[in-house]
mmCIF file of C-alpha atoms in Angstrom:
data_model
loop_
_atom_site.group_PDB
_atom_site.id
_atom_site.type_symbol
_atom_site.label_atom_id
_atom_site.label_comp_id
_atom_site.label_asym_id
_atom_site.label_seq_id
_atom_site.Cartn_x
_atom_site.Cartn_y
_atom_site.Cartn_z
ATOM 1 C CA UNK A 1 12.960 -22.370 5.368
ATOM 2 C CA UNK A 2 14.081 -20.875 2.310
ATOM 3 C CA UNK A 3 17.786 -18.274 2.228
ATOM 4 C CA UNK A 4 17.373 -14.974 1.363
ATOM 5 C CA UNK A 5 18.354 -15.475 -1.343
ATOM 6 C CA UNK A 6 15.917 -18.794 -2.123
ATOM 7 C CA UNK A 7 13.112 -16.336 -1.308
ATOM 8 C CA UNK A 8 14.489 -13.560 -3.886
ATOM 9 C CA UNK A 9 14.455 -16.099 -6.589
ATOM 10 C CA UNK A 10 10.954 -17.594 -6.198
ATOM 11 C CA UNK A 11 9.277 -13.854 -5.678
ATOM 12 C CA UNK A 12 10.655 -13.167 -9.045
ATOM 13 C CA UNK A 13 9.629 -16.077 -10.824
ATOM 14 C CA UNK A 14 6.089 -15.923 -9.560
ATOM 15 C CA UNK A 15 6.334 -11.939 -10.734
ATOM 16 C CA UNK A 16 6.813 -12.442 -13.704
ATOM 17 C CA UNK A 17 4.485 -15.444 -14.057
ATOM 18 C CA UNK A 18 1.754 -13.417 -13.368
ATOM 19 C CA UNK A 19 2.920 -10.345 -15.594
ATOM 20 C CA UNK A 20 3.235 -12.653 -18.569
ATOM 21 C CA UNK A 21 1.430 -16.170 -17.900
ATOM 22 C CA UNK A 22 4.093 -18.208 -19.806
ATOM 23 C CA UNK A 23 7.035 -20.285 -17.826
ATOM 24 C CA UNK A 24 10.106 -18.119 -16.611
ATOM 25 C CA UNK A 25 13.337 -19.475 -17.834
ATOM 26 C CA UNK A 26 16.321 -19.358 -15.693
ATOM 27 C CA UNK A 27 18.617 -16.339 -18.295
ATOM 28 C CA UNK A 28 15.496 -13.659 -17.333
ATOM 29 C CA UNK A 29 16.070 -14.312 -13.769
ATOM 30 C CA UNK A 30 19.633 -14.180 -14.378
ATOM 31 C CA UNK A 31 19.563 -10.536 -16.162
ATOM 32 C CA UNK A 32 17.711 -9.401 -12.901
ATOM 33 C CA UNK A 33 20.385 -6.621 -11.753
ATOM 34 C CA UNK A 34 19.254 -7.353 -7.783
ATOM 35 C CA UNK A 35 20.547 -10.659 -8.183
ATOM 36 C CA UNK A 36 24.027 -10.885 -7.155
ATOM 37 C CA UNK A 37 24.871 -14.398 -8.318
ATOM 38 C CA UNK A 38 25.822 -15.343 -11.998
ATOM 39 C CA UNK A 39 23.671 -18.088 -14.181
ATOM 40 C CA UNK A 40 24.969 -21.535 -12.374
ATOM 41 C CA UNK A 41 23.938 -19.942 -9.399
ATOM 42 C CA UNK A 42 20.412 -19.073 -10.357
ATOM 43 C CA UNK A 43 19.877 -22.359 -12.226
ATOM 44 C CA UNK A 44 21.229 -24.289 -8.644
ATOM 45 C CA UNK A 45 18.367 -22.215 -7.096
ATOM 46 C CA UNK A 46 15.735 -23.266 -9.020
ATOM 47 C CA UNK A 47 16.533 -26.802 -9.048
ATOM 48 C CA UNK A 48 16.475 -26.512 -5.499
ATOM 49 C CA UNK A 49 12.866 -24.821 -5.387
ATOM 50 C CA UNK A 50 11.696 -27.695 -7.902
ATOM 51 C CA UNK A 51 12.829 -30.155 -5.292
ATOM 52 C CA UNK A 52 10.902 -28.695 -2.738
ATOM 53 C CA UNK A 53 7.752 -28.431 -4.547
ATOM 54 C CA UNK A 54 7.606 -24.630 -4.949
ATOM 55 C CA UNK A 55 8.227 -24.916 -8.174
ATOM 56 C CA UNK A 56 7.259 -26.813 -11.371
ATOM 57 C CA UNK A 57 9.229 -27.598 -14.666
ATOM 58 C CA UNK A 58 6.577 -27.956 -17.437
ATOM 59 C CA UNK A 59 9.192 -28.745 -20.286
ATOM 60 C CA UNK A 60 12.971 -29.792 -20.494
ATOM 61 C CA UNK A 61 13.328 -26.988 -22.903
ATOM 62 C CA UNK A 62 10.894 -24.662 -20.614
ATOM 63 C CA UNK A 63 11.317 -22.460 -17.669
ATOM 64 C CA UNK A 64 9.902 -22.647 -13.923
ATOM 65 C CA UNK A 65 6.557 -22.251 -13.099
ATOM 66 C CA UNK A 66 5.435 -21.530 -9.082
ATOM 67 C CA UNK A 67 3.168 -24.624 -7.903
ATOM 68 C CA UNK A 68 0.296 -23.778 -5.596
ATOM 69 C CA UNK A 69 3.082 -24.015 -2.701
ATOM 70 C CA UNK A 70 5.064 -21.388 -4.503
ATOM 71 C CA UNK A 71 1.997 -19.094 -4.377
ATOM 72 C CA UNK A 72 1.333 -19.646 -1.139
ATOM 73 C CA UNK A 73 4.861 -19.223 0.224
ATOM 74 C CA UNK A 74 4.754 -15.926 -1.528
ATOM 75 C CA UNK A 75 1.139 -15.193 -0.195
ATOM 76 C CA UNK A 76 2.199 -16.131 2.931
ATOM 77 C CA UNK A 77 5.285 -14.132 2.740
ATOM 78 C CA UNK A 78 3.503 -11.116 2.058
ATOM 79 C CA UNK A 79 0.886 -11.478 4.741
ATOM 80 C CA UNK A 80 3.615 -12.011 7.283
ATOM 81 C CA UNK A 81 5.693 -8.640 6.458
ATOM 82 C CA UNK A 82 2.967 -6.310 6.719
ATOM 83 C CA UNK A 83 4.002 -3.942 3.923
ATOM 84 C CA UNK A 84 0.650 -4.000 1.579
ATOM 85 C CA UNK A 85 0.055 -1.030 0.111
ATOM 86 C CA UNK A 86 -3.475 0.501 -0.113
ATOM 87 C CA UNK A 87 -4.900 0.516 -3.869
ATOM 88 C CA UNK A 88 -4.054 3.579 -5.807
ATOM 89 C CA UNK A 89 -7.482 3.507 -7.472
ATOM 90 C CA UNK A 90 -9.778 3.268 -3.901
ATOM 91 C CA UNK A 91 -13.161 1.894 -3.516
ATOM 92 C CA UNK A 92 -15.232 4.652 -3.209
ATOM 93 C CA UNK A 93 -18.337 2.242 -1.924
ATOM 94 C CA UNK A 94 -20.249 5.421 -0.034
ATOM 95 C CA UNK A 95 -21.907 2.782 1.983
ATOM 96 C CA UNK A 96 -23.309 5.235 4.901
ATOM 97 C CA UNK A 97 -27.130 5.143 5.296
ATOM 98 C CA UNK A 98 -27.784 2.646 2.433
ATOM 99 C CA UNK A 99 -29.814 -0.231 2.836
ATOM 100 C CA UNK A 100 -28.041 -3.282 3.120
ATOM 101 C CA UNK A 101 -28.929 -4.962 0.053
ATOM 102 C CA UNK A 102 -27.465 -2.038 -1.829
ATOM 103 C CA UNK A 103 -24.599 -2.249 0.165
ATOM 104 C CA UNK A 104 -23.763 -5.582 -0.464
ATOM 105 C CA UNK A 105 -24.638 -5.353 -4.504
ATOM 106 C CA UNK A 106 -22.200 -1.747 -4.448
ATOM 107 C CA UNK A 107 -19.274 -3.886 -2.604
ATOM 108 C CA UNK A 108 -19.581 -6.426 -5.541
ATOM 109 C CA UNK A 109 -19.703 -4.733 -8.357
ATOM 110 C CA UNK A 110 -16.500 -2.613 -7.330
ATOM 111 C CA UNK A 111 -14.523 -5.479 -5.735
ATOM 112 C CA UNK A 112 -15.025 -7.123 -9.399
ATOM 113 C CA UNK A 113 -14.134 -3.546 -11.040
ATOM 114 C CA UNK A 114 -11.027 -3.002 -9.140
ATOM 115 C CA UNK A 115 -9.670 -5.842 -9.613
ATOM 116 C CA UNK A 116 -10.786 -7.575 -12.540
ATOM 117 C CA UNK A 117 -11.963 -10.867 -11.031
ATOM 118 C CA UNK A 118 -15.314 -12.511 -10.086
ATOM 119 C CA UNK A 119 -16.269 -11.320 -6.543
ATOM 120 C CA UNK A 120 -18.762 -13.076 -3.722
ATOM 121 C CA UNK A 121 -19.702 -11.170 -1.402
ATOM 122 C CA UNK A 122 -22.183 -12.726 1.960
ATOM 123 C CA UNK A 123 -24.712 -10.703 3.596
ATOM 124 C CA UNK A 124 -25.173 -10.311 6.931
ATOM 125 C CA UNK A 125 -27.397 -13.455 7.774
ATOM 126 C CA UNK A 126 -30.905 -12.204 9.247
ATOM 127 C CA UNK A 127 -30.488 -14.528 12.525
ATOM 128 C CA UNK A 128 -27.728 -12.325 13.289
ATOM 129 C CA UNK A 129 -30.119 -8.899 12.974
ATOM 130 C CA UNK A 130 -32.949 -8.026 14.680
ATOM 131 C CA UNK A 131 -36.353 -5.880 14.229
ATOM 132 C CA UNK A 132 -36.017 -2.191 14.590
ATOM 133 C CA UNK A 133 -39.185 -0.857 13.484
ATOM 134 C CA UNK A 134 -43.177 -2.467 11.664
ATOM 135 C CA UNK A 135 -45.509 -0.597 9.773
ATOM 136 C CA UNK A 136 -48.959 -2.111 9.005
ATOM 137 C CA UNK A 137 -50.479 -0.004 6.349
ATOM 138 C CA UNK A 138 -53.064 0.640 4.452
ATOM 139 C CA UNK A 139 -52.793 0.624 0.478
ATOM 140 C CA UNK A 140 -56.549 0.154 0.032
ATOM 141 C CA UNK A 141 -59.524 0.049 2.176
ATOM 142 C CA UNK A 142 -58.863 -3.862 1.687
ATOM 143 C CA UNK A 143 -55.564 -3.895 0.800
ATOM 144 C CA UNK A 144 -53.001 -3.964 3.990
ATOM 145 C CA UNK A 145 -49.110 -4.190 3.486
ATOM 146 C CA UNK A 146 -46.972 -5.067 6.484
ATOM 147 C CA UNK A 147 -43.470 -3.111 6.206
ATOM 148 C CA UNK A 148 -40.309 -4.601 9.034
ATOM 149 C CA UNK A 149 -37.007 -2.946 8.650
ATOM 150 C CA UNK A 150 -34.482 -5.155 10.093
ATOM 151 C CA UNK A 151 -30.962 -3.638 12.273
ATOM 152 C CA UNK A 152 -29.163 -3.919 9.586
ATOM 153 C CA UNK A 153 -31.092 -1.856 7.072
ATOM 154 C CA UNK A 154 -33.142 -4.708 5.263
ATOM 155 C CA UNK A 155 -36.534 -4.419 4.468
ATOM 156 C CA UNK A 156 -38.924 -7.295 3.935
ATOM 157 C CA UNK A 157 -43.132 -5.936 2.412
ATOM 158 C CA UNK A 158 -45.865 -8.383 2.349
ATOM 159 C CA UNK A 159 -49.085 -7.606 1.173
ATOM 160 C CA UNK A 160 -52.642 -8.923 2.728
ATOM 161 C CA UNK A 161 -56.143 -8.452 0.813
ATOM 162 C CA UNK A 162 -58.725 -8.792 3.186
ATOM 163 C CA UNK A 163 -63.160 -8.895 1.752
ATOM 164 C CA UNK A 164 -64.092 -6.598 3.864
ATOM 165 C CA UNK A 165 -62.279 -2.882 4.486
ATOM 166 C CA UNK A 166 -60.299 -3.017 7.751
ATOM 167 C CA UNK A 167 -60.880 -0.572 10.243
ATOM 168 C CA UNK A 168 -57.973 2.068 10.577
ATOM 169 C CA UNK A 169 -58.370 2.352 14.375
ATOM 170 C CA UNK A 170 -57.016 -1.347 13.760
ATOM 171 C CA UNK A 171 -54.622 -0.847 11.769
ATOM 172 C CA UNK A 172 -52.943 1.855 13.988
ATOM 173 C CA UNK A 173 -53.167 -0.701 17.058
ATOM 174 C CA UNK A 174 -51.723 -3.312 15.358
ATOM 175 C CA UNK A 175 -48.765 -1.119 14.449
ATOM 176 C CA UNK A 176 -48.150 -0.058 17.822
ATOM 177 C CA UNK A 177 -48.883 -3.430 19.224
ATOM 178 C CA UNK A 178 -46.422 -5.585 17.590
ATOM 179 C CA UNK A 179 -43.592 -3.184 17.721
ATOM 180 C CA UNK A 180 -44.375 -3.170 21.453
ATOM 181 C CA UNK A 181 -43.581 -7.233 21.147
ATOM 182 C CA UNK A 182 -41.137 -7.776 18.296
ATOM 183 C CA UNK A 183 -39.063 -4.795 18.019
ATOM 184 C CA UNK A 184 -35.651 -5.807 19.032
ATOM 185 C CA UNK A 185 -35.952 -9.281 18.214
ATOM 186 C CA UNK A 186 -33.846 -11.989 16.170
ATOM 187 C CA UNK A 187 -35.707 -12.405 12.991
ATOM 188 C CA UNK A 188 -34.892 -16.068 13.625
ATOM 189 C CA UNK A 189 -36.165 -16.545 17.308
ATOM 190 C CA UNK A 190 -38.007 -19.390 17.756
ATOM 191 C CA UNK A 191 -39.978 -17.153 20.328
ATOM 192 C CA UNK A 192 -41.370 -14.732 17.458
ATOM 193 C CA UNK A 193 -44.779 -16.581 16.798
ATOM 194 C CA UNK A 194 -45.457 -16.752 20.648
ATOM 195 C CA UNK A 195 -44.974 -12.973 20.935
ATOM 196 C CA UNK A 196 -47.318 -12.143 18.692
ATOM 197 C CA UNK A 197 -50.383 -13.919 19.707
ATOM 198 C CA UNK A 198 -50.760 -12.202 23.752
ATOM 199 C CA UNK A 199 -53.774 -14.364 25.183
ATOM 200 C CA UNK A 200 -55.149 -11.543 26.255
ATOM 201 C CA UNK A 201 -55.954 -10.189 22.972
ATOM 202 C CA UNK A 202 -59.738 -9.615 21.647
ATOM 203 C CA UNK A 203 -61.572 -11.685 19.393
ATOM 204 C CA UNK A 204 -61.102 -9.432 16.426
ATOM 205 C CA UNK A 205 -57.367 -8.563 17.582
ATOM 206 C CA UNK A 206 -56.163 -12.113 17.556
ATOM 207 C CA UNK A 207 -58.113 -12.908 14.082
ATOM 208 C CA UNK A 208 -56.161 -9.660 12.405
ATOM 209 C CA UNK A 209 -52.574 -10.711 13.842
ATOM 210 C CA UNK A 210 -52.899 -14.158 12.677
ATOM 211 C CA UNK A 211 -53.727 -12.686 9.024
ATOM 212 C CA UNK A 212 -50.190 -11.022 9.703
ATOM 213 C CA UNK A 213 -48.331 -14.045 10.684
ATOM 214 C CA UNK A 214 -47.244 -15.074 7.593
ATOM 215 C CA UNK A 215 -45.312 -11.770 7.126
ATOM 216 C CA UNK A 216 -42.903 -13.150 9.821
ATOM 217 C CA UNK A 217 -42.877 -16.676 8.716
ATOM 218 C CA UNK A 218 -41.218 -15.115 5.371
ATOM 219 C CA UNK A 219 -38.929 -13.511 7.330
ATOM 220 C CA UNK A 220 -38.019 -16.249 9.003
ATOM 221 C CA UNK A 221 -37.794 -18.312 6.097
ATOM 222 C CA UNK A 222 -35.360 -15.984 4.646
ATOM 223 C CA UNK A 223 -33.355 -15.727 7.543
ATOM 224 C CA UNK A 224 -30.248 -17.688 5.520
ATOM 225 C CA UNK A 225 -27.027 -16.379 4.029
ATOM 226 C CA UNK A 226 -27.608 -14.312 0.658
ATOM 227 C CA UNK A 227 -24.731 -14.085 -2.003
ATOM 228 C CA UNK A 228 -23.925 -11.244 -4.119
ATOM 229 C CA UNK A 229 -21.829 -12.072 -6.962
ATOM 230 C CA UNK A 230 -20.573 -10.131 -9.948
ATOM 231 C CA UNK A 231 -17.556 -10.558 -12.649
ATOM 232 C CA UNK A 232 -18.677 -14.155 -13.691
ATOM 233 C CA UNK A 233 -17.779 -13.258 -16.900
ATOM 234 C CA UNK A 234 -14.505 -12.115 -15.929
ATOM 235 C CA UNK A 235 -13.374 -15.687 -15.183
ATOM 236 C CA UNK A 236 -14.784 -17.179 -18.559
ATOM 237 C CA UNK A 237 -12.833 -14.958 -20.730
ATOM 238 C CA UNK A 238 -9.993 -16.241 -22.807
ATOM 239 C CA UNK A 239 -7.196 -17.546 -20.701
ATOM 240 C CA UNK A 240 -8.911 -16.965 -17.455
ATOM 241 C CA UNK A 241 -9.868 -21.058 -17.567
ATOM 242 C CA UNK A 242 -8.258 -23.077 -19.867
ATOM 243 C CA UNK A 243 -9.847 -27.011 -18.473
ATOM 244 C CA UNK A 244 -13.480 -26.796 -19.824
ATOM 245 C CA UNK A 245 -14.201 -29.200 -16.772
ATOM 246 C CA UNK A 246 -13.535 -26.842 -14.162
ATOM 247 C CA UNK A 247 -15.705 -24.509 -16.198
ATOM 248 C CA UNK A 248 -18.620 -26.662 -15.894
ATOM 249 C CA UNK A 249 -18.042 -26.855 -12.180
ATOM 250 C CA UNK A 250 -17.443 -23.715 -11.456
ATOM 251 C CA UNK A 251 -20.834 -23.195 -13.445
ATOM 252 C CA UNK A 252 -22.594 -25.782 -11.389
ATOM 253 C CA UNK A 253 -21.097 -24.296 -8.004
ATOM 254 C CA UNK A 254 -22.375 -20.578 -9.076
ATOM 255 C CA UNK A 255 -25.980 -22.234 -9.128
ATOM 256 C CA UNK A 256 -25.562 -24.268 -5.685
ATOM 257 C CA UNK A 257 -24.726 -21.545 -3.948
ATOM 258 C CA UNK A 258 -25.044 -23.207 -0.587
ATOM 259 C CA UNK A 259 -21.721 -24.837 -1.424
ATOM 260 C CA UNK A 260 -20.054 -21.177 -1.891
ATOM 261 C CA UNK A 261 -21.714 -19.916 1.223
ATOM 262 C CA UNK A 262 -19.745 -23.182 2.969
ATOM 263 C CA UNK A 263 -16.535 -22.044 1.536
ATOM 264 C CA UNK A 264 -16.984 -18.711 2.684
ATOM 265 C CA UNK A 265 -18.183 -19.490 5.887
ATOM 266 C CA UNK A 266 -14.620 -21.043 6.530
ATOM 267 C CA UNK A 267 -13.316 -17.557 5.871
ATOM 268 C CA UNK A 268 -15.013 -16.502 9.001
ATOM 269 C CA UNK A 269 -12.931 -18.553 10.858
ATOM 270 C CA UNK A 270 -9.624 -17.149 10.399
ATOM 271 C CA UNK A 271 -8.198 -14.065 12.274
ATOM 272 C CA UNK A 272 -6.892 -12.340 9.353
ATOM 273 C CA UNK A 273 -7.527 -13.074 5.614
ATOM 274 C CA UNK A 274 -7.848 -16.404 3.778
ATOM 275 C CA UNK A 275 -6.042 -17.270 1.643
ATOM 276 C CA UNK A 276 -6.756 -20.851 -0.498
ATOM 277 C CA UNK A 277 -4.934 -21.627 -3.579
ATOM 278 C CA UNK A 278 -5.244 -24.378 -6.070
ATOM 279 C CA UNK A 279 -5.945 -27.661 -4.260
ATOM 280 C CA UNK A 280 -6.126 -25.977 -1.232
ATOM 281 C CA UNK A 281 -9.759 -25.445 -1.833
ATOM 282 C CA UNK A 282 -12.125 -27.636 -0.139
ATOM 283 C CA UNK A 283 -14.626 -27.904 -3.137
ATOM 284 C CA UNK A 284 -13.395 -29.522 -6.061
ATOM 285 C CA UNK A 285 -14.467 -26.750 -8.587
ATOM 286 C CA UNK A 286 -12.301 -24.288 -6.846
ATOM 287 C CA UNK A 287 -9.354 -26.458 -7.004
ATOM 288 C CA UNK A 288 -8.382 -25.038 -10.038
ATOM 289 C CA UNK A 289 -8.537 -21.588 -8.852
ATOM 290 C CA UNK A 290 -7.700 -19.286 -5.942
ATOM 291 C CA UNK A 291 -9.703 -17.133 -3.264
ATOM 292 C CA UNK A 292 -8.986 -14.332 -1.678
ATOM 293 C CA UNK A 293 -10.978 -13.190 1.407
ATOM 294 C CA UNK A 294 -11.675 -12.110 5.104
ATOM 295 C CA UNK A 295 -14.398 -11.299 7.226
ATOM 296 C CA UNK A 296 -17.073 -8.320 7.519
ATOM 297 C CA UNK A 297 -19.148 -7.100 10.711
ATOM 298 C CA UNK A 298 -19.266 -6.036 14.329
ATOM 299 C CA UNK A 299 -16.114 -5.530 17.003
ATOM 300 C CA UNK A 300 -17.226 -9.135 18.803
ATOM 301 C CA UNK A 301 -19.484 -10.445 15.794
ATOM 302 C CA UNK A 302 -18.630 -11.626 12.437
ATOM 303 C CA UNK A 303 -21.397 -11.115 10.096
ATOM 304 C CA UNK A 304 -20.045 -12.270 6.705
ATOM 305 C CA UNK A 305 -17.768 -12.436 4.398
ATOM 306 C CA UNK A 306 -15.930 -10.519 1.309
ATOM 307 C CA UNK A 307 -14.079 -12.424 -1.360
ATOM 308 C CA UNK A 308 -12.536 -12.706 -5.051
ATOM 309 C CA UNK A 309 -11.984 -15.985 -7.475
ATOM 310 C CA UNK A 310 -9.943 -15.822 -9.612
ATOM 311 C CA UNK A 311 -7.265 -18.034 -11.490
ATOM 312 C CA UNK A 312 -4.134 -19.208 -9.182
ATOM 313 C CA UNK A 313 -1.693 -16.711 -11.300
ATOM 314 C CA UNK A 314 -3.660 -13.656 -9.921
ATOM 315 C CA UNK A 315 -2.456 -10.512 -8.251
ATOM 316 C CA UNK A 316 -2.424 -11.488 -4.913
ATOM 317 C CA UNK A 317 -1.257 -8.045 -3.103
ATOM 318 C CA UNK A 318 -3.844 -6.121 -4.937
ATOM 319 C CA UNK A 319 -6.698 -8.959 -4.207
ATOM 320 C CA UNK A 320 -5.626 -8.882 -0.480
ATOM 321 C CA UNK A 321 -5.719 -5.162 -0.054
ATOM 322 C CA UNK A 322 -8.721 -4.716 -1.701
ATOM 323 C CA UNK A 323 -11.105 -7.199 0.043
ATOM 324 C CA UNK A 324 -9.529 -5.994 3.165
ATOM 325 C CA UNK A 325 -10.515 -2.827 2.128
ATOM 326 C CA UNK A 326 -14.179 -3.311 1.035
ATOM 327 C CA UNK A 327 -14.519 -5.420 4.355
ATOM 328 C CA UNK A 328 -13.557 -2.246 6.332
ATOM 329 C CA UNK A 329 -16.241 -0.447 4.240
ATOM 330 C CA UNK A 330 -18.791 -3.139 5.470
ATOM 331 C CA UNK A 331 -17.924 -3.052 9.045
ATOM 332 C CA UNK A 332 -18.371 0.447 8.824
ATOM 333 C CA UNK A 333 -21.703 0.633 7.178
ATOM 334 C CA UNK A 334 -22.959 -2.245 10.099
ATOM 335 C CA UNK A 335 -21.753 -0.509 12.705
ATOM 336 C CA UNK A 336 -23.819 2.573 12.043
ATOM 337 C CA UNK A 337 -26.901 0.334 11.045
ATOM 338 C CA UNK A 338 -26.627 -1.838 14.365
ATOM 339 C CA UNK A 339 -25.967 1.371 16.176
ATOM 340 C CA UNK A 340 -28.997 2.625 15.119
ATOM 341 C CA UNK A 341 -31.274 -0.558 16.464
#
């Protein structure tokens, strides 16, 4: 446990590390007029921190910089005390009534906007949703396209050429017949190919559904975790990543996004928001870097996850508010699309 005024100290060196990026030396904490201790004081303090791994001494001639322990007591400091302000700026996401893809790709590009770092956003997996509604229609006499638009406002089209024209009495039964058997259904279920083939289906009937099958089996097959991500650039500018290493793996862990999806699923985990900094992160390419993020979804179901990555001397207040705030955003949106199913 650090004293007050331990705690006064380190918040003000990690302060200004962020404002400037450079080592703070011990004379500008010093001149700080809420500091009610002269110089020997401060430089006892910080000596102190450095032995307790908060913070780091680059140089002799250099000031303190906060270690990944610093930032988290800080983080951790500021999670505890409840006193985050909302962002002056706001999201403005107008999620109601989109589809969800849109969603997602509208949470993104603002989260990266607002606050100037590279932000991953997970959609709602579709084993969590279900169908709501099928259309099998025809775009040609031989030309069929199967339309399902999932609880959560996704849409998946497939398209079926048949040689002959199909009959639109079919078409129209087939419609009504596998809404009758799929409609609420997890896109997932393993039970989705034995509710569509009833035995007591006609010749004809059975030979058009199976033509359809393959509809689901994409849908099925996409059933896994899709990543939005925007502000890549962001990271790469000048300063953002100095270690050309952790470059190339953060590179390599943008294209393998199954290994993001794993960090973020560990986000769903955690009550409030999570919070990993430096070597704190799991994967090795984040360990140079820090993420910010917390859950998305229903009042007993977690459906994904909101995040920013950024370098460890980011603003952690503003990251914190603002994926709380886009995750709010998300919850809402969900909540009207599941209410709808």
């Amino acid at each position: 446990m650090l004293t007050a005024r331990q705690e006064q100290i380190l918040c003000k060196v990690v302060d200004d590390y962020l404002r400037t990026g450079q080592p703070v030396a011990s004379k500008s904490i010093a001149a700080d007029r809420d500091l009610e201790c002269g110089p020997s004081t401060v430089r006892n303090e910080l000596a102190l921190l450095e032995e307790q791994g908060l913070l780091a001494h680059p140089h002799v001639s250099a000031g303190r910089v906060p270690t990944d322990a610093g930032h988290r007591y800080v983080v951790d400091r500021m999670l505890s005390s409840g006193q985050l302000a909302a962002p002056g700026a706001g999201l403005e996401l107008s999620l109601i009534r989109r589809e969800v893809e849109e969603a997602m790709r509208v949470t993104t590009e603002t989260l990266s906007q607002v606050t100037n770092l590279l932000a991953v956003v997970s959609a709602p997996s579709l084993n969590t949703a279900t169908i709501r509604h099928i259309e099998v229609l025809a775009l040609q006499p031989q030309v069929v396209m199967v339309v399902i638009i999932t609880s959560t406002g996704g849409v998946s089209k497939m398209l079926f050429t048949f040689d002959r024209p199909v009959d639109p009495g079919l078409l129209s039964w087939a419609g009504e017949y596998l809404g009758e058997r799929l409609v609420g259904m997890g896109l997932g279920a393993r039970m989705l190919h034995q509710r569509l083939l009833e035995p007591s289906l006609s010749a004809v009937e059975r030979s058009f559904v199976e033509r359809l099958v393959p509809a689901f089996d994409d849908l099925a097959w996409e059933a896994e975790d899709e990543l939005y991500v925007e502000g890549t650039a962001k990271l790469f500018a000048a300063g953002q990543i100095e270690d050309a290493n952790q470059l190339d793996g953060l590179v390599s862990l943008l294209e393998r996004r199954v290994l993001l999806l794993r960090a973020l699923r560990a986000a769903l985990g955690e009550p409030g928001v999570y919070v990993r900094i430096g070597r704190e992160n799991e994967l090795p390419a984040l360990r140079s870097l820090a993420m910010v993020a917390t859950s998305y979804g229903l009042a007993q179901r977690k459906l994904g996850a909101v995040s920013v990555i950024g370098p460890v001397r980011m603003d952690y207040a503003g990251a914190i508010v603002t994926v709380r705030e886009a995750a709010n955003e998300l919850s809402r949106f969900v909540q009207d699309a599941y209410a709808e199913n």
